[in-house]
XYZ file of C-alpha atoms in Angstrom:
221
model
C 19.161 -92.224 -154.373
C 22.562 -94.153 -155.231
C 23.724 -93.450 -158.700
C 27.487 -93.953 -160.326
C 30.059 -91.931 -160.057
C 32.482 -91.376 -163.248
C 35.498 -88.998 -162.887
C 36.860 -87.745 -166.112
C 37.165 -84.427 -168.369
C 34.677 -82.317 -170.503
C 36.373 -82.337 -174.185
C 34.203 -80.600 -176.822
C 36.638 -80.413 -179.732
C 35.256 -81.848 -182.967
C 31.724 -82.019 -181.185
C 28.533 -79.955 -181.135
C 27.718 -79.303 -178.080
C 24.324 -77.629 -177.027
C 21.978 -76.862 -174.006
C 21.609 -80.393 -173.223
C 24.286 -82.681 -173.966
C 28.306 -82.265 -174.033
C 30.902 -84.742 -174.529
C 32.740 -86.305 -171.478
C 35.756 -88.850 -171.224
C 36.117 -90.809 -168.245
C 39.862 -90.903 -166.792
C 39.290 -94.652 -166.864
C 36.904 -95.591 -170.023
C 36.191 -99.027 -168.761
C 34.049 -97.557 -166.543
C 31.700 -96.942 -169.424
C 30.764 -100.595 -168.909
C 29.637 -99.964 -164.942
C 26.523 -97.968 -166.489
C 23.390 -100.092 -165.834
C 20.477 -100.147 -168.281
C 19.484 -101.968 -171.532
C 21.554 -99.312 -173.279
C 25.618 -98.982 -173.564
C 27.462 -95.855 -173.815
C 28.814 -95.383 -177.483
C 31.977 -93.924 -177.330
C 35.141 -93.062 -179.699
C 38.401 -95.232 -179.155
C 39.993 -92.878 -176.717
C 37.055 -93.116 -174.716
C 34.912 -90.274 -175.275
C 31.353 -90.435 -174.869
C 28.389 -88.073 -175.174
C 26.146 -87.003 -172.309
C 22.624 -86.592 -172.105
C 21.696 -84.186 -169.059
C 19.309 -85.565 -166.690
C 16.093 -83.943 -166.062
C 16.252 -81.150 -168.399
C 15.454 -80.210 -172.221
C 16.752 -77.338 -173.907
C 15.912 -75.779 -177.342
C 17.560 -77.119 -180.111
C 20.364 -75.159 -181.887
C 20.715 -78.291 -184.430
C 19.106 -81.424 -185.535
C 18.001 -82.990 -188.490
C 15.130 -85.275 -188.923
C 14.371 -86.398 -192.670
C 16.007 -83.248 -194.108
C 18.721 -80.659 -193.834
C 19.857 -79.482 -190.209
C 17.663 -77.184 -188.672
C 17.779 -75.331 -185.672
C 14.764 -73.785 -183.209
C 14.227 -69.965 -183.456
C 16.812 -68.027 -181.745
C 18.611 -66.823 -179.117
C 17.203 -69.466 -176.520
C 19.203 -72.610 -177.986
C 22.148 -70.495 -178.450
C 21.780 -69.034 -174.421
C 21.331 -72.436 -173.189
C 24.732 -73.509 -175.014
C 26.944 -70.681 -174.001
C 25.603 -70.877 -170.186
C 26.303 -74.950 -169.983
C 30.154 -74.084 -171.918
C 30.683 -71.066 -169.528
C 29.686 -72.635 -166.441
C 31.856 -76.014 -167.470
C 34.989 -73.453 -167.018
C 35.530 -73.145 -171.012
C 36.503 -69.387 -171.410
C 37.079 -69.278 -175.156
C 35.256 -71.627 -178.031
C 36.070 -71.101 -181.479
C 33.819 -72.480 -184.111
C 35.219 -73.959 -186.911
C 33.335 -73.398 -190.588
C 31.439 -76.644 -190.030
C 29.386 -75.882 -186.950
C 31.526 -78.303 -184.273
C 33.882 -76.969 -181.765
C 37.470 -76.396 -183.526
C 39.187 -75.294 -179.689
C 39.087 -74.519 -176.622
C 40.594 -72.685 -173.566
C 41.327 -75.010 -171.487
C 41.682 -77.864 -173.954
C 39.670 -79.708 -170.985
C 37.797 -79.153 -167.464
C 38.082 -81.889 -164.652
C 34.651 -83.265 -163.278
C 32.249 -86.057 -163.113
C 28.800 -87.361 -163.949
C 26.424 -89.196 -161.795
C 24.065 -91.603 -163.700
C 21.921 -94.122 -163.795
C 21.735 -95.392 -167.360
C 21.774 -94.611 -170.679
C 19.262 -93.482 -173.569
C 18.285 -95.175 -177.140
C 20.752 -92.929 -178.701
C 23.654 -95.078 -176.674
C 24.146 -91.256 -174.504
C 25.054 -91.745 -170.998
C 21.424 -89.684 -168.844
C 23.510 -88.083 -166.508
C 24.221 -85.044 -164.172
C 27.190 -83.289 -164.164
C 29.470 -81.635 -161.683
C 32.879 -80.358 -161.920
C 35.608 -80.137 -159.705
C 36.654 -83.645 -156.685
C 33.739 -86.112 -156.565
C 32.106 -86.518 -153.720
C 33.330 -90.596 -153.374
C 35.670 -92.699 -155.735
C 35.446 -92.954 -159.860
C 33.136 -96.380 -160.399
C 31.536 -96.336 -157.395
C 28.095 -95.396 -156.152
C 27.001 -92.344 -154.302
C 24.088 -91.819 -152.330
C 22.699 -88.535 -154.367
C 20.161 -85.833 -152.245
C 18.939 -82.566 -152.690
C 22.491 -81.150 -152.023
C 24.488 -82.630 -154.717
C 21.995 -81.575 -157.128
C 21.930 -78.689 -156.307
C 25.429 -78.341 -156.988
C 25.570 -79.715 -160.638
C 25.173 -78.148 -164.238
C 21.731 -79.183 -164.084
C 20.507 -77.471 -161.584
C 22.000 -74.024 -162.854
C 20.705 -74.274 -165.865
C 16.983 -74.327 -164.575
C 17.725 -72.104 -162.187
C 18.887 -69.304 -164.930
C 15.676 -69.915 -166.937
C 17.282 -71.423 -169.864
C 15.813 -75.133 -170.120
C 12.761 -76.442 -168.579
C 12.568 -80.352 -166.549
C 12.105 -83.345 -168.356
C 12.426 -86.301 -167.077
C 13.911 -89.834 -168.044
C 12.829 -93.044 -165.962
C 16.199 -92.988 -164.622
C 14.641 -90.317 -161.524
C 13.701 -91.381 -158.769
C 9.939 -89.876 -157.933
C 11.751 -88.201 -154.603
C 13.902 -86.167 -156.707
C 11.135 -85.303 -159.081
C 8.925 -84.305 -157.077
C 11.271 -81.827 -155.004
C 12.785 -80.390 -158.546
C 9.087 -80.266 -159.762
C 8.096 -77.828 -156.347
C 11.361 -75.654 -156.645
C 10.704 -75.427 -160.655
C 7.079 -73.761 -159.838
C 8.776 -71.786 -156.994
C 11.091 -70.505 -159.559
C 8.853 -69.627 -162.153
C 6.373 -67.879 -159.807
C 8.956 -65.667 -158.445
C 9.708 -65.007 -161.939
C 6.029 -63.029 -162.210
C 4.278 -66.315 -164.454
C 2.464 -69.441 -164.151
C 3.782 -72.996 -162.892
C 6.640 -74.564 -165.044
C 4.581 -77.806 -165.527
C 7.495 -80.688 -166.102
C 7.458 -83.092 -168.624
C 7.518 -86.797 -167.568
C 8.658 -89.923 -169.892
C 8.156 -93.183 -167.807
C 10.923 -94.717 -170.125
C 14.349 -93.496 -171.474
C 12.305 -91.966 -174.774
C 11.677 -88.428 -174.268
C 8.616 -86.794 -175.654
C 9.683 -83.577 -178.062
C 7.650 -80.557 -176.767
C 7.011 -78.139 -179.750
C 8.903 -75.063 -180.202
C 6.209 -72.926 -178.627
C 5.804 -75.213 -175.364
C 9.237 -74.776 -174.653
C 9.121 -70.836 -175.051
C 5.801 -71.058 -173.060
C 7.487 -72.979 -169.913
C 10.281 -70.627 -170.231
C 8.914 -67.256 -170.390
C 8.878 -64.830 -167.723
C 12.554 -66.243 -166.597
C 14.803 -65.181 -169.210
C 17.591 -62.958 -168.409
């Protein structure tokens, strides 16, 4: 499955990240522009987008509908967070008063994001890998099992901490071998198949609060 390549840093100061999306600037911004889709990347004027991870949902540790901001019931949304931050190589966060990210150690983390378009809310649907790319910034990559596997994605299914969802941006290949290793997971876990959620377009379907805790139980560390 080819999807672009974009090299750049994770930056989550002044952002709120959570255990689905984090903020990611592309060494060359332009690049931005390379992302196919109805849908452009909104991002700040030094170039700093939001991403949207592909094939996953994770509880919610803030949103606001018609009202004030809200979060799901604790600690899941909060787990989800600190895995996706301490996996991305950021060893200290401190929160500022406000709820967004006030600094960091490092200030940034090196990687890249491998997408295929972006959603309604202008995020780039993406996975996301750290460390050298696999083939040049702007270009596309012929993604397989492997490279998934290697990606922030991947680990955070695999540690039980957000279930699959996914955009029409997946190719059925891909969802079908995620789909198997998800049930393998959660039967090895001691419970029931972890049933994915499909959207055939780039709007995903909320599950309720109790769905998610349903799909996740039994592989919670």
């Amino acid at each position: 499955m080819p999807m672009l390549l974009i090299k750049g840093s994770y930056e989550i100061v002044g952002t709120q990240p959570d255990g689905d999306t984090v903020h990611f600037r592309p060494d060359n911004p332009e690049e931005w522009d390379f992302v196919c889709g109805p849908y452009r990347v909104k991002r700040n004027a030094s170039g700093r987008g939001k991403l949207r991870l592909e094939g996953i949902d994770a509880l919610e540790t803030h949103y606001s509908r018609t009202g004030p901001e809200v979060a799901q019931p604790p600690p899941l949304p909060a787990k989800a967070r600190e895995e996706l931050l301490s996996w991305l190589g950021f060893t200290s966060v401190v929160w500022g008063a406000d709820g967004k990210v006030a600094s960091t150690t490092p200030a940034s983390v090196p990687g890249f994001v491998l997408t295929r378009g972006a959603d309604p809310s202008n995020r780039c649907v993406a996975f996301a890998g750290l460390g050298s790319p696999p083939a040049g910034s702007g270009t596309h990559v012929f993604v397989d099992s492997a490279l998934l596997q290697s990606t922030l994605n991947y680990h955070l299914v695999s540690e039980g901490l957000v279930y699959p969802l996914y955009y029409g941006t997946l190719f059925y290949g891909l969802r079908d071998e995620r789909s198997a290793w998800c049930r393998q997971l959660q039967g090895a876990c001691g419970d029931g198949p972890m049933e994915p959620e499909v959207t055939s377009t780039l709007f995903a379907r909320r599950p309720t609060t109790q769905r998610l805790k349903n799909k996740l139980r039994g592989c919670l560390t």
